[in-house]
Coordinates of N, CA and C in Angstrom, one line a residue:
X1 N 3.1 -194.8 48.3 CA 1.9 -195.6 47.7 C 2.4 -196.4 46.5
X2 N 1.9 -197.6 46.5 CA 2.7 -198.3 45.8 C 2.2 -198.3 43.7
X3 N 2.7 -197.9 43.3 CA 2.1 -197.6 41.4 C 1.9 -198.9 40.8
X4 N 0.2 -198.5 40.4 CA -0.4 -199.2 39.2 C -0.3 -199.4 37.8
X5 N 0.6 -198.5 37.8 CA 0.6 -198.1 36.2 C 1.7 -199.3 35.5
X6 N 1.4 -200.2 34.4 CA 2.2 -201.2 33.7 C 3.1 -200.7 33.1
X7 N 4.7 -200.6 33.5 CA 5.5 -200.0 32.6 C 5.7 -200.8 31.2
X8 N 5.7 -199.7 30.5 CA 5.7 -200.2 28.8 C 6.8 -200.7 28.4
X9 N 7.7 -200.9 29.0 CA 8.8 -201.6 28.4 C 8.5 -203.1 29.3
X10 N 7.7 -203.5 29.9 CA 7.4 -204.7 30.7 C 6.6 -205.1 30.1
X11 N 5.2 -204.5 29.2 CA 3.7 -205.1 29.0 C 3.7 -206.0 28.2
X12 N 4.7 -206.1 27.1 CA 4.6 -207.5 26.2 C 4.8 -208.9 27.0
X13 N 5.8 -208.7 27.8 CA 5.5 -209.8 28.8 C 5.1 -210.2 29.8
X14 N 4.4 -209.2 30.4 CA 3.3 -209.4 31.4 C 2.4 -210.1 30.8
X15 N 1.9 -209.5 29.8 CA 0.8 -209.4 29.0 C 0.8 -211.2 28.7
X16 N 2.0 -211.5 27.5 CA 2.3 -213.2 27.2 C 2.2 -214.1 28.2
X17 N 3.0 -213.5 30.1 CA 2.4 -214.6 31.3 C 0.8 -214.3 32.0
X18 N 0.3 -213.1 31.5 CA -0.6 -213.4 31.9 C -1.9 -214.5 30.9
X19 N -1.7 -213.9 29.4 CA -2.2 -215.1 28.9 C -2.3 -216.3 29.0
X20 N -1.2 -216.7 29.2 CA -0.4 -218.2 29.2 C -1.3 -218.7 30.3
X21 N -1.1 -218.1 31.8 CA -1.9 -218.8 32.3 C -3.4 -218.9 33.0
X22 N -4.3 -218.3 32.1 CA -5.2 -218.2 31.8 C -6.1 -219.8 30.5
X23 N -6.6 -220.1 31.6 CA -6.7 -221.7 31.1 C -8.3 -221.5 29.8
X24 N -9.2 -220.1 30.1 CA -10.4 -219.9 28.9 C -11.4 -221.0 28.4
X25 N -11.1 -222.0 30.1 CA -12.5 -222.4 29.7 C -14.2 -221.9 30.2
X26 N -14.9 -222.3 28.9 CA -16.2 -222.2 28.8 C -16.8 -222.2 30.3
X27 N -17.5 -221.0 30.9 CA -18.4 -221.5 32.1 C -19.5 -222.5 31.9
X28 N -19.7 -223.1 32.3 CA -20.9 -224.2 32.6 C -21.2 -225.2 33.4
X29 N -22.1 -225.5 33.6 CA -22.8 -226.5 35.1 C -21.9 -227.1 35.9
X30 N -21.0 -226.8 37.1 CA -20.5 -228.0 38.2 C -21.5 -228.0 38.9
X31 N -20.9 -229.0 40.1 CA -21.4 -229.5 41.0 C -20.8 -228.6 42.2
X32 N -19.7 -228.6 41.9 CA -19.6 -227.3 43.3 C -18.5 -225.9 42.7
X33 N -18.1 -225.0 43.3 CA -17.8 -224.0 43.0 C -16.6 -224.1 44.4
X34 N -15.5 -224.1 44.1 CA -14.3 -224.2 44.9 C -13.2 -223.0 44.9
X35 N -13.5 -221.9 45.6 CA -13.0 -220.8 45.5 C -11.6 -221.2 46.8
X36 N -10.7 -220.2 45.5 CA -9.7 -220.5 46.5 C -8.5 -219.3 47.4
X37 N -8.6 -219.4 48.3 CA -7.7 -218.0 49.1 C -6.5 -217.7 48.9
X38 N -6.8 -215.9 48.8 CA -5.5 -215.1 48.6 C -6.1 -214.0 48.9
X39 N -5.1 -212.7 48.2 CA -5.2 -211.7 48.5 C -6.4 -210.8 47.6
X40 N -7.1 -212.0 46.8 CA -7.9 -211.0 45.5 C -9.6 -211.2 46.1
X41 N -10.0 -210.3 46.9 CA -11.4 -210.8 47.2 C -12.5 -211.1 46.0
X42 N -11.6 -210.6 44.9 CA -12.2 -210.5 43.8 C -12.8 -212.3 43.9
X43 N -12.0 -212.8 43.9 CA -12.1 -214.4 43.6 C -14.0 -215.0 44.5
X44 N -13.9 -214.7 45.6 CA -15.5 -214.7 46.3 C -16.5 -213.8 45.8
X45 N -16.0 -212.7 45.4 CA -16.8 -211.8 44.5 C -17.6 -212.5 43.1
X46 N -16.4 -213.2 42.1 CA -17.0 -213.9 41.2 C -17.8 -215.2 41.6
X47 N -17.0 -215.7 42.4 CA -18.0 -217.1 42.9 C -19.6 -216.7 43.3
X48 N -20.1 -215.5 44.1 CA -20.8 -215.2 44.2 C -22.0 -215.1 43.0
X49 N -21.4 -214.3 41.9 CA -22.1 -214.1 40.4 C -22.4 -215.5 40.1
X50 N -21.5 -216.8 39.9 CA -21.6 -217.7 38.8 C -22.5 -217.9 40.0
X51 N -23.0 -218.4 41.7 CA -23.6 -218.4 41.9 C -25.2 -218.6 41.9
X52 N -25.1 -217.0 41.6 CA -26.5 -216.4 41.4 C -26.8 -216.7 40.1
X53 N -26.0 -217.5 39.0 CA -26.3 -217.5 37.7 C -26.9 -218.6 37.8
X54 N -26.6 -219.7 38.6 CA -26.8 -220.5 39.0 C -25.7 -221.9 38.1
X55 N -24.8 -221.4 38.0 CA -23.6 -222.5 37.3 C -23.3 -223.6 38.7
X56 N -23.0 -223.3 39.8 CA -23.6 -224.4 40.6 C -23.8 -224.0 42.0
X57 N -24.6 -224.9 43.0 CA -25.5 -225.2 43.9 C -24.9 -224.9 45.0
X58 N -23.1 -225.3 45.4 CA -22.3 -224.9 46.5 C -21.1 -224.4 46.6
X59 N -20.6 -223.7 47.3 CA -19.1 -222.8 47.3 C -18.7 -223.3 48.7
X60 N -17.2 -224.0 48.0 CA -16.0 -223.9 49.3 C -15.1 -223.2 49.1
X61 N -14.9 -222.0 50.1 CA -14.2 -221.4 50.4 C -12.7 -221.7 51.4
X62 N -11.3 -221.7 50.5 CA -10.1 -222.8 51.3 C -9.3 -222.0 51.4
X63 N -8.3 -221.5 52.2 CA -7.6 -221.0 52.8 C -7.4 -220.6 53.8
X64 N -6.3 -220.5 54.8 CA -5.9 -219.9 55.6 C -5.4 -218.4 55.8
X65 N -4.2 -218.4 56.4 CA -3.1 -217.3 55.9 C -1.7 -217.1 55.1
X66 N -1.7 -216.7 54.6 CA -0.2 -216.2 53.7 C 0.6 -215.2 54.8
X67 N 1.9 -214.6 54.1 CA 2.0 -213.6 54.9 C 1.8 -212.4 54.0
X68 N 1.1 -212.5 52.9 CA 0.5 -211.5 52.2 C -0.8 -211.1 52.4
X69 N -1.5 -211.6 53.1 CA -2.8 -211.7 53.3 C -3.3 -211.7 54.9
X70 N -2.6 -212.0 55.5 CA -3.1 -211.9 57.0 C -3.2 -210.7 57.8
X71 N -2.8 -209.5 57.8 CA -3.3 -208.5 57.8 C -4.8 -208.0 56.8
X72 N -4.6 -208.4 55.9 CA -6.0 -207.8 54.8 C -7.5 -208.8 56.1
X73 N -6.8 -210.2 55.9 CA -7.7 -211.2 56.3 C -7.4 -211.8 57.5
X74 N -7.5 -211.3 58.6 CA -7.3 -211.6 60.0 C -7.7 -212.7 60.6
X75 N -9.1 -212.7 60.0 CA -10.0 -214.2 60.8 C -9.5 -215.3 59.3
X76 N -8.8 -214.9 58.5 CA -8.3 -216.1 57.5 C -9.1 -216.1 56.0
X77 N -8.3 -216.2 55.4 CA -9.2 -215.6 53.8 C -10.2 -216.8 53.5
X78 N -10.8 -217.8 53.8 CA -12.0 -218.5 53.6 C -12.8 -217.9 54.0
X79 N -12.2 -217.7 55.6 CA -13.7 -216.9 56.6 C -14.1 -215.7 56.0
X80 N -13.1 -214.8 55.3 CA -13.5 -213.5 54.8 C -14.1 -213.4 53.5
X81 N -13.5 -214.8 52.7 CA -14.4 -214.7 50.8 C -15.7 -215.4 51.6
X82 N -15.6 -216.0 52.7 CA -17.4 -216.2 52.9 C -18.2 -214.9 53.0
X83 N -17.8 -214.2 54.6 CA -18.5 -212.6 54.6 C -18.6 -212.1 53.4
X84 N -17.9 -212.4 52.4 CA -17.9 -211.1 51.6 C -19.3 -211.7 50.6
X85 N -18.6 -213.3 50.3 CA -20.3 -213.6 49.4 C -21.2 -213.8 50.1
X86 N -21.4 -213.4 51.1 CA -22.5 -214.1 52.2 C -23.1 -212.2 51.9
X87 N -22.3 -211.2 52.1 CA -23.2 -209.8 51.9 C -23.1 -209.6 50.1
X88 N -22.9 -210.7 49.4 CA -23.7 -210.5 47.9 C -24.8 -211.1 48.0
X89 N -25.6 -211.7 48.9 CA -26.6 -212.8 48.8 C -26.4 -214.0 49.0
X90 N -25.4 -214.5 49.1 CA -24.8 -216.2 48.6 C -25.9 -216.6 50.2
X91 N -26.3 -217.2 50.3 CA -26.6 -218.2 51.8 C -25.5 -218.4 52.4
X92 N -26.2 -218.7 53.9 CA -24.3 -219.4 54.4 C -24.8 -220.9 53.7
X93 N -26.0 -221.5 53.9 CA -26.5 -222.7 53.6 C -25.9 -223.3 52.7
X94 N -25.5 -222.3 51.9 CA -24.4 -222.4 50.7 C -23.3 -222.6 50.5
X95 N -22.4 -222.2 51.7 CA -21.0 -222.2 51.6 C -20.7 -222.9 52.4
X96 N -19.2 -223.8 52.3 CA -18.4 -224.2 53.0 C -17.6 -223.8 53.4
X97 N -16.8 -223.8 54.7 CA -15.4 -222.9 54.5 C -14.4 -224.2 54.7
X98 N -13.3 -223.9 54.1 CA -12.3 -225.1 54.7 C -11.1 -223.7 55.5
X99 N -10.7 -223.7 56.2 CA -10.0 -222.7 56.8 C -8.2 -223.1 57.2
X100 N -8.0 -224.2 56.6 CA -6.7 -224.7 57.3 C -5.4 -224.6 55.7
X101 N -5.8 -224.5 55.0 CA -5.0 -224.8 53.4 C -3.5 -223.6 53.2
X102 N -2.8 -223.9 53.3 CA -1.6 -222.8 53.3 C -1.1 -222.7 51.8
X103 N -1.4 -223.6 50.6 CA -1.0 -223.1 49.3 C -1.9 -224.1 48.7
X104 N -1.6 -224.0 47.2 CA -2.9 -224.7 46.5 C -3.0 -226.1 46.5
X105 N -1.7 -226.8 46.8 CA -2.0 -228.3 46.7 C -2.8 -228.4 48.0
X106 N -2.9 -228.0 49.2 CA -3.4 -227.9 50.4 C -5.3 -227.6 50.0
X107 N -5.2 -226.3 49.6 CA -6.5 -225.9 48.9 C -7.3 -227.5 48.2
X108 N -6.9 -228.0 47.5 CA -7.7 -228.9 46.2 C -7.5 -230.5 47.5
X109 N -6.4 -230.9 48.4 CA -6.4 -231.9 48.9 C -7.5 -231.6 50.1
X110 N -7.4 -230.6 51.2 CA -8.5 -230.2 51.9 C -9.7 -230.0 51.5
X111 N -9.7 -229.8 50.6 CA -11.4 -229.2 49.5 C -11.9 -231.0 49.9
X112 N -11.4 -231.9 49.3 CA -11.3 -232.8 48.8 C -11.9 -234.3 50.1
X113 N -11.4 -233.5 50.9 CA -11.7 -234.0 52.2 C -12.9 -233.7 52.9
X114 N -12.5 -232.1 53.2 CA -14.1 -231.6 53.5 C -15.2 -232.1 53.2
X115 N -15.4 -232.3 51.4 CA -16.6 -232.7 50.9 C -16.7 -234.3 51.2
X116 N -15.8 -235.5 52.0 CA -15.7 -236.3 51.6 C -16.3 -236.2 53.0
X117 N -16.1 -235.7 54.1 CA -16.4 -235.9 55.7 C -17.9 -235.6 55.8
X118 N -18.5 -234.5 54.6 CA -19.5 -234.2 54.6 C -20.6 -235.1 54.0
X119 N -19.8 -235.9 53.6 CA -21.2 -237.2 52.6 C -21.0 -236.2 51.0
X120 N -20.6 -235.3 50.8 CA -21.6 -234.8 49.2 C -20.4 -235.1 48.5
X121 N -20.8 -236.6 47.8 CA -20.0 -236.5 46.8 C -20.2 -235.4 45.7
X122 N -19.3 -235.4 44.8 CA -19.3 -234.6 43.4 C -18.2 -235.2 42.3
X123 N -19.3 -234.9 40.9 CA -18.3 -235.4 39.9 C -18.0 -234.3 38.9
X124 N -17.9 -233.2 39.1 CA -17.6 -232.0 38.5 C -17.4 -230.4 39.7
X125 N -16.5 -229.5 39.2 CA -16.3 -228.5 40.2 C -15.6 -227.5 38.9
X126 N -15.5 -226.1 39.6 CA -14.9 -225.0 38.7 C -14.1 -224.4 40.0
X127 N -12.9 -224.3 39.7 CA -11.9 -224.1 40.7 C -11.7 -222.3 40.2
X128 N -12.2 -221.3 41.5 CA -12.2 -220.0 41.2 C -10.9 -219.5 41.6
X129 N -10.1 -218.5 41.0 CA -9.2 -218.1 41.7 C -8.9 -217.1 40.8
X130 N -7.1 -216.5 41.5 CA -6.6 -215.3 40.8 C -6.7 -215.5 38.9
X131 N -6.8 -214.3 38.4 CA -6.6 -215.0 36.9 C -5.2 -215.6 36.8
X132 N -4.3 -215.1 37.2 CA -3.2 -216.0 36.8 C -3.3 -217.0 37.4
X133 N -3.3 -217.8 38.2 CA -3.6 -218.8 38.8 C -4.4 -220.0 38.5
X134 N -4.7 -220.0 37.0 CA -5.6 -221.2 36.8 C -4.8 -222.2 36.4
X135 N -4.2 -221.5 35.7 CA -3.5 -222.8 34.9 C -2.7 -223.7 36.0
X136 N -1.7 -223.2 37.4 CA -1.2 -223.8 38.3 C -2.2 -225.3 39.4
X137 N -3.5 -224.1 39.4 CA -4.4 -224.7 39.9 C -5.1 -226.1 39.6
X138 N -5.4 -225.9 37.7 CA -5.6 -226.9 37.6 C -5.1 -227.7 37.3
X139 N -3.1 -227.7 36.7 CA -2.6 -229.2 37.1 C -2.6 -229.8 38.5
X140 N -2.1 -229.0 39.2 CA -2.8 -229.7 40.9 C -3.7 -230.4 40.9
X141 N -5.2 -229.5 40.2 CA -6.0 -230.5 40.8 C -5.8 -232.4 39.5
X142 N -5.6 -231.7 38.3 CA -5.7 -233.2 38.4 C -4.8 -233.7 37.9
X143 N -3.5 -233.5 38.8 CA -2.8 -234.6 39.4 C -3.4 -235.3 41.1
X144 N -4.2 -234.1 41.9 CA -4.4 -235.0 43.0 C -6.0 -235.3 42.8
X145 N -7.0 -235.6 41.9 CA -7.6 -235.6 41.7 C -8.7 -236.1 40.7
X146 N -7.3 -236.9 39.8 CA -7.7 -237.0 38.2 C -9.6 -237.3 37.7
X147 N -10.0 -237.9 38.7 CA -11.2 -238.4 37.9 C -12.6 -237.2 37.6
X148 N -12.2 -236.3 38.9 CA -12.6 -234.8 38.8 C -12.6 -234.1 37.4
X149 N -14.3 -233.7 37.1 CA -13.8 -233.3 35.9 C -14.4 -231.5 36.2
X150 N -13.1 -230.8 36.1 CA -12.3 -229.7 36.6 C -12.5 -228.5 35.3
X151 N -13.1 -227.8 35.6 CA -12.8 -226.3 35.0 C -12.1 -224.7 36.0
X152 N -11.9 -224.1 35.3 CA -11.5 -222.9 36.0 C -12.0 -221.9 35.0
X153 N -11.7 -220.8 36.4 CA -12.7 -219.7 35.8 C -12.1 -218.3 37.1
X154 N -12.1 -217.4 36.7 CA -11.3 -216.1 37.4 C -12.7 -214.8 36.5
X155 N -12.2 -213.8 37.9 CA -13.4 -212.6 37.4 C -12.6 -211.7 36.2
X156 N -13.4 -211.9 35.2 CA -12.9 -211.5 33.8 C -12.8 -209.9 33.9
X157 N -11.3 -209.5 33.8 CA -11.0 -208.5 33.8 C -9.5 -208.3 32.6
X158 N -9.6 -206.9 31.9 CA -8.2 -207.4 31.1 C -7.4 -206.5 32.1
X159 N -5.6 -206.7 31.8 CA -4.7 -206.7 32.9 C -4.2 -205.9 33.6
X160 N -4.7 -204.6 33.0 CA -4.8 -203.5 33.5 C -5.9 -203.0 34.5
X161 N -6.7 -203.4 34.3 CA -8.2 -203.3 35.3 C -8.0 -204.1 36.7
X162 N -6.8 -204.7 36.0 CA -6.6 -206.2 37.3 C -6.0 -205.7 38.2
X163 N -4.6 -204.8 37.5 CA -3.8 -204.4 38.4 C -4.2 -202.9 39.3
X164 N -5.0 -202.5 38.2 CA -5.5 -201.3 39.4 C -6.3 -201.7 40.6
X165 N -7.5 -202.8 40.4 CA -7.7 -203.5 41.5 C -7.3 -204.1 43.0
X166 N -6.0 -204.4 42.1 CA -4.9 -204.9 43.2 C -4.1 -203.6 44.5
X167 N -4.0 -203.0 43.6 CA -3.2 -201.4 43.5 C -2.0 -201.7 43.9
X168 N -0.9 -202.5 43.0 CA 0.6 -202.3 43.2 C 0.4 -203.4 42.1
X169 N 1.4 -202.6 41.1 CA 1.8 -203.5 40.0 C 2.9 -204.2 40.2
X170 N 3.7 -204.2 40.8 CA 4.9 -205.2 41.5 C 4.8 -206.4 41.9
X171 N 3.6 -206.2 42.7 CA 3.4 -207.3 43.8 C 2.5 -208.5 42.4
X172 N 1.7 -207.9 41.5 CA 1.2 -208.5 40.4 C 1.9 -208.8 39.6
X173 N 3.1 -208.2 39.3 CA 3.9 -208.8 38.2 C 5.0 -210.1 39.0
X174 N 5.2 -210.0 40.2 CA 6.2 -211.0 41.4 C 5.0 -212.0 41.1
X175 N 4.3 -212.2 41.5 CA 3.6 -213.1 41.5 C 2.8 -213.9 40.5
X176 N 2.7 -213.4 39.6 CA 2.7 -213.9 37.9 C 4.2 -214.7 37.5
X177 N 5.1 -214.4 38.1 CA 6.5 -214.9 37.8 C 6.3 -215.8 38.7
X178 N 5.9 -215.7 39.8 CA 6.5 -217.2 40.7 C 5.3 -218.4 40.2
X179 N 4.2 -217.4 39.8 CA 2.6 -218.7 39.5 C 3.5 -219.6 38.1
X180 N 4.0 -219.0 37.8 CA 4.8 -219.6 36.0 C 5.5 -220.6 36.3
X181 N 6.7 -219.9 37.1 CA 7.7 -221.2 37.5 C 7.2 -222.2 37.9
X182 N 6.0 -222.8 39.0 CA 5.8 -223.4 39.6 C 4.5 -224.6 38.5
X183 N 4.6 -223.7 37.4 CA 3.8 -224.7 36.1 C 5.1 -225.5 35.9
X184 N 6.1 -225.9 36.0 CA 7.4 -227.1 35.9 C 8.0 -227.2 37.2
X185 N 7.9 -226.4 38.2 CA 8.2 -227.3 39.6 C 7.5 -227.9 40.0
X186 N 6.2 -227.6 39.7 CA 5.4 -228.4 40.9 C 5.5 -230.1 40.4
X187 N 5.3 -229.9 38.6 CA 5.5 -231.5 38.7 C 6.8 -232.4 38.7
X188 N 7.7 -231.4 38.9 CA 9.5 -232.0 39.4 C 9.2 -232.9 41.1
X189 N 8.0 -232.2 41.8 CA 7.8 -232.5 43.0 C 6.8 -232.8 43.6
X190 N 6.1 -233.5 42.0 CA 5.0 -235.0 42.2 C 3.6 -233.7 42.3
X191 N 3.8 -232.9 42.3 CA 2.4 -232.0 43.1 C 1.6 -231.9 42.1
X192 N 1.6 -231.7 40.6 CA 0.7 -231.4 39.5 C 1.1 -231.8 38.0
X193 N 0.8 -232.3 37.1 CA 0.7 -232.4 35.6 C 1.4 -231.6 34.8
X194 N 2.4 -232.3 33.8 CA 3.2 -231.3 33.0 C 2.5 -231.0 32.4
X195 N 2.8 -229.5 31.9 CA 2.2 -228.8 30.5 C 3.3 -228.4 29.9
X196 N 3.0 -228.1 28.7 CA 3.5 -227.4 27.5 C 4.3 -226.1 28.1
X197 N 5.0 -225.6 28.1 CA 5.7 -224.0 27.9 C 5.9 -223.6 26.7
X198 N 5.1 -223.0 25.8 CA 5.9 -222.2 24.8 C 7.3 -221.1 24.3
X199 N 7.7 -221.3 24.1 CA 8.9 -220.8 23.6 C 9.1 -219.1 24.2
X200 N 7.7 -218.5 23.8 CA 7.3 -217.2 24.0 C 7.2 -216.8 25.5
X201 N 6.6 -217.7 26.1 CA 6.5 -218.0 27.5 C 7.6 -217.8 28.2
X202 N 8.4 -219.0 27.8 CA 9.6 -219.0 28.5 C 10.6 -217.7 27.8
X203 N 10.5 -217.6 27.2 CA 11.9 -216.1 27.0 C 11.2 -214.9 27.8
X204 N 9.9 -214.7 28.0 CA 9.0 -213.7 28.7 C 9.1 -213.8 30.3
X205 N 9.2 -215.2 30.7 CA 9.3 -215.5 31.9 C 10.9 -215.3 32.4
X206 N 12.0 -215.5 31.5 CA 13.6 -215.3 31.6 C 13.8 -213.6 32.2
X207 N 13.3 -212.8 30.9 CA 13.4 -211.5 31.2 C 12.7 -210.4 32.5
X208 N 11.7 -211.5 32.9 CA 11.3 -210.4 34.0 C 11.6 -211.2 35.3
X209 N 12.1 -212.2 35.5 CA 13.2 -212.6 36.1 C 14.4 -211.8 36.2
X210 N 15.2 -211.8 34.8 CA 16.5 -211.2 35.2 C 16.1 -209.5 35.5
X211 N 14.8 -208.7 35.6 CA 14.7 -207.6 35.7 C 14.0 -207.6 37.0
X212 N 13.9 -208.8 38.1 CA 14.4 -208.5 39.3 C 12.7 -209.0 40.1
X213 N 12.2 -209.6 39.1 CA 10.6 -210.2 40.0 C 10.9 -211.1 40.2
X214 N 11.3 -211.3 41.3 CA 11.9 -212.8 41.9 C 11.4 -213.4 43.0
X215 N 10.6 -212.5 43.7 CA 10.1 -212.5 45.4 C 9.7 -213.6 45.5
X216 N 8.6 -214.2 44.7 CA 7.7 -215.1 44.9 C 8.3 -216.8 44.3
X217 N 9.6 -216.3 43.4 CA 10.0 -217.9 43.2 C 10.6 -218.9 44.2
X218 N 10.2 -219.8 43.6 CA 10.8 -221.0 44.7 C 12.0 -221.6 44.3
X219 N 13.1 -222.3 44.9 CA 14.3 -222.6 44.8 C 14.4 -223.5 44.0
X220 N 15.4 -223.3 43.2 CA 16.1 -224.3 41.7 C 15.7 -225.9 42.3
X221 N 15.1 -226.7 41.8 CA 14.4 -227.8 42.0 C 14.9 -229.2 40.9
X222 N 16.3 -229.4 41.2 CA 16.8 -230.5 40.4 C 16.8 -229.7 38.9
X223 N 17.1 -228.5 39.1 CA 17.1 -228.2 37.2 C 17.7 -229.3 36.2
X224 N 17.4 -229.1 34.8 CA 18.2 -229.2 33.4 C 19.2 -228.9 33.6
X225 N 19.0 -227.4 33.5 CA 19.9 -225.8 33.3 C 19.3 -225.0 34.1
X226 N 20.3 -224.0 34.0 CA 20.1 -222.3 34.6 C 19.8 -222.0 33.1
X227 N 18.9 -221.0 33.3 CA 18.3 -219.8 32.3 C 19.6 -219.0 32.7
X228 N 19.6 -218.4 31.2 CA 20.4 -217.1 31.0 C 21.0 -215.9 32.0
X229 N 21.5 -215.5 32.7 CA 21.9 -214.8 33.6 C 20.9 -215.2 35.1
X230 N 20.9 -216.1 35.4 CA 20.3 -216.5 36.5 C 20.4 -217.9 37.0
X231 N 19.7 -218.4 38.1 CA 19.8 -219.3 38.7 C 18.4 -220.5 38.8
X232 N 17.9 -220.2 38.3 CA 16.2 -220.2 38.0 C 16.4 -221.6 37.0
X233 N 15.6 -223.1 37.0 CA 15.5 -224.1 36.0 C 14.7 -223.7 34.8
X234 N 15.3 -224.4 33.8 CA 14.4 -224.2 32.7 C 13.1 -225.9 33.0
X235 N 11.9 -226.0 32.5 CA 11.3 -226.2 32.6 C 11.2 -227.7 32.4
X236 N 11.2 -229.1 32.5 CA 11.0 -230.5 31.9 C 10.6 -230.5 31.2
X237 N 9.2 -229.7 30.8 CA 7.9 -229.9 29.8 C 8.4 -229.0 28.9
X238 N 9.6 -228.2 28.8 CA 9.5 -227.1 27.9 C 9.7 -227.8 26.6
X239 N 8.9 -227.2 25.3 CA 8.9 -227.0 24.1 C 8.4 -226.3 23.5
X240 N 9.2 -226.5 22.3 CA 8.6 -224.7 21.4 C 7.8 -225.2 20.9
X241 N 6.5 -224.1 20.9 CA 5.4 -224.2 20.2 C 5.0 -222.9 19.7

């Protein structure tokens, strides 16, 4: 069975990537609610709430499969964050599913389409997803999307509550490392908007790298440099702040 428990010689930097990409903005009024697929049903769970709060009127649900997730989600994780907000109350009247998206640039370009085939325009949305995952999400979206005016929002939990949810702290700390790297690859490879890396970030993101969470990164992408005992680029946008 795989352990939840955050080893304490890791939590300062879990802790600093999980901050980092946590984007904290304000909930308030879109026009649609664009949940996005993985392994955290949590993500349809929250969409559900802002829902019923009534922050906005429609939820697309975008993904396919991973190979992390296709066993949990068989008929495909849109089809399943529907079921699942469809038995919180949500309407189907309410949802959309987009079912074809294999990672996030896929998610936000099919989103994108969907609503465009359907007639409903929109000029505002809140892109739901894993908490680490916002900050990736929303350079994506506006780089493919810019006039979109874009919030993000994840089910508020602190990172311990997160990972017992998940139930394997491994698989959450791999994947907080690959969601990081991919804030400077993706825009090496036109996919999303540079941001800032702070200083803290990146030395936090080096060490749990060289201490072997690597699963989820993606291959050296025209680096600068190699980081310190590894093969991994340092960042375009990096600077200390």
């Amino acid at each position: 069975m795989p352990a939840t428990t955050l080893p304490e010689e890791l939590r300062a930097d879990v802790e600093t990537l999980w901050r980092y990409n946590q984007m904290d903005h304000p909930v308030r009024p879109v026009d649609v609610g664009i949940g996005l697929g993985g392994h955290d049903p949590g993500v349809a769970t929250y969409a559900a709430h802002l829902y019923h709060r009534g922050v906005f009127p429609l939820i697309v649900f975008t993904g396919a499969n991973a190979p992390t997730t296709v066993e949990r989600f068989p008929r495909g994780e849109a089809v399943h964050f529907r079921e699942h907000a469809h038995g919180l109350g949500v309407p189907d009247s309410a949802i959309l599913v987009e079912p074809a998206a294999r990672h996030t640039p896929d998610n936000i370009g099919f989103t994108r389409a969907l609503l465009a085939d359907r007639g409903i325009a929109i000029a505002s949305a809140m892109l739901i997803s894993r908490p680490y995952q916002q900050r990736r999400s929303y350079a994506i979206c506006r780089k493919q999307w810019p006039e979109l005016d874009v919030i993000c929002g994840s089910q508020p939990m602190p990172l311990q509550e997160y990972i017992d949810s998940i139930g394997d702290v491994d698989r959450v700390i791999t994947m907080l490392v690959g969601d990081t790297q991919r804030i400077w690859v993706y825009p090496q490879q036109g996919r999303a908007i540079e941001q800032d890396v702070p200083t803290d970030v990146m030395a936090a993101y080096t060490r749990l790298v060289d201490a072997g969470f690597t699963g989820r990164l993606l291959p050296a992408q025209q680096p600068d440099a190699p980081l310190a005992g590894s093969s991994w680029p340092i960042p375009t946008a990096f600077r200390g702040t």
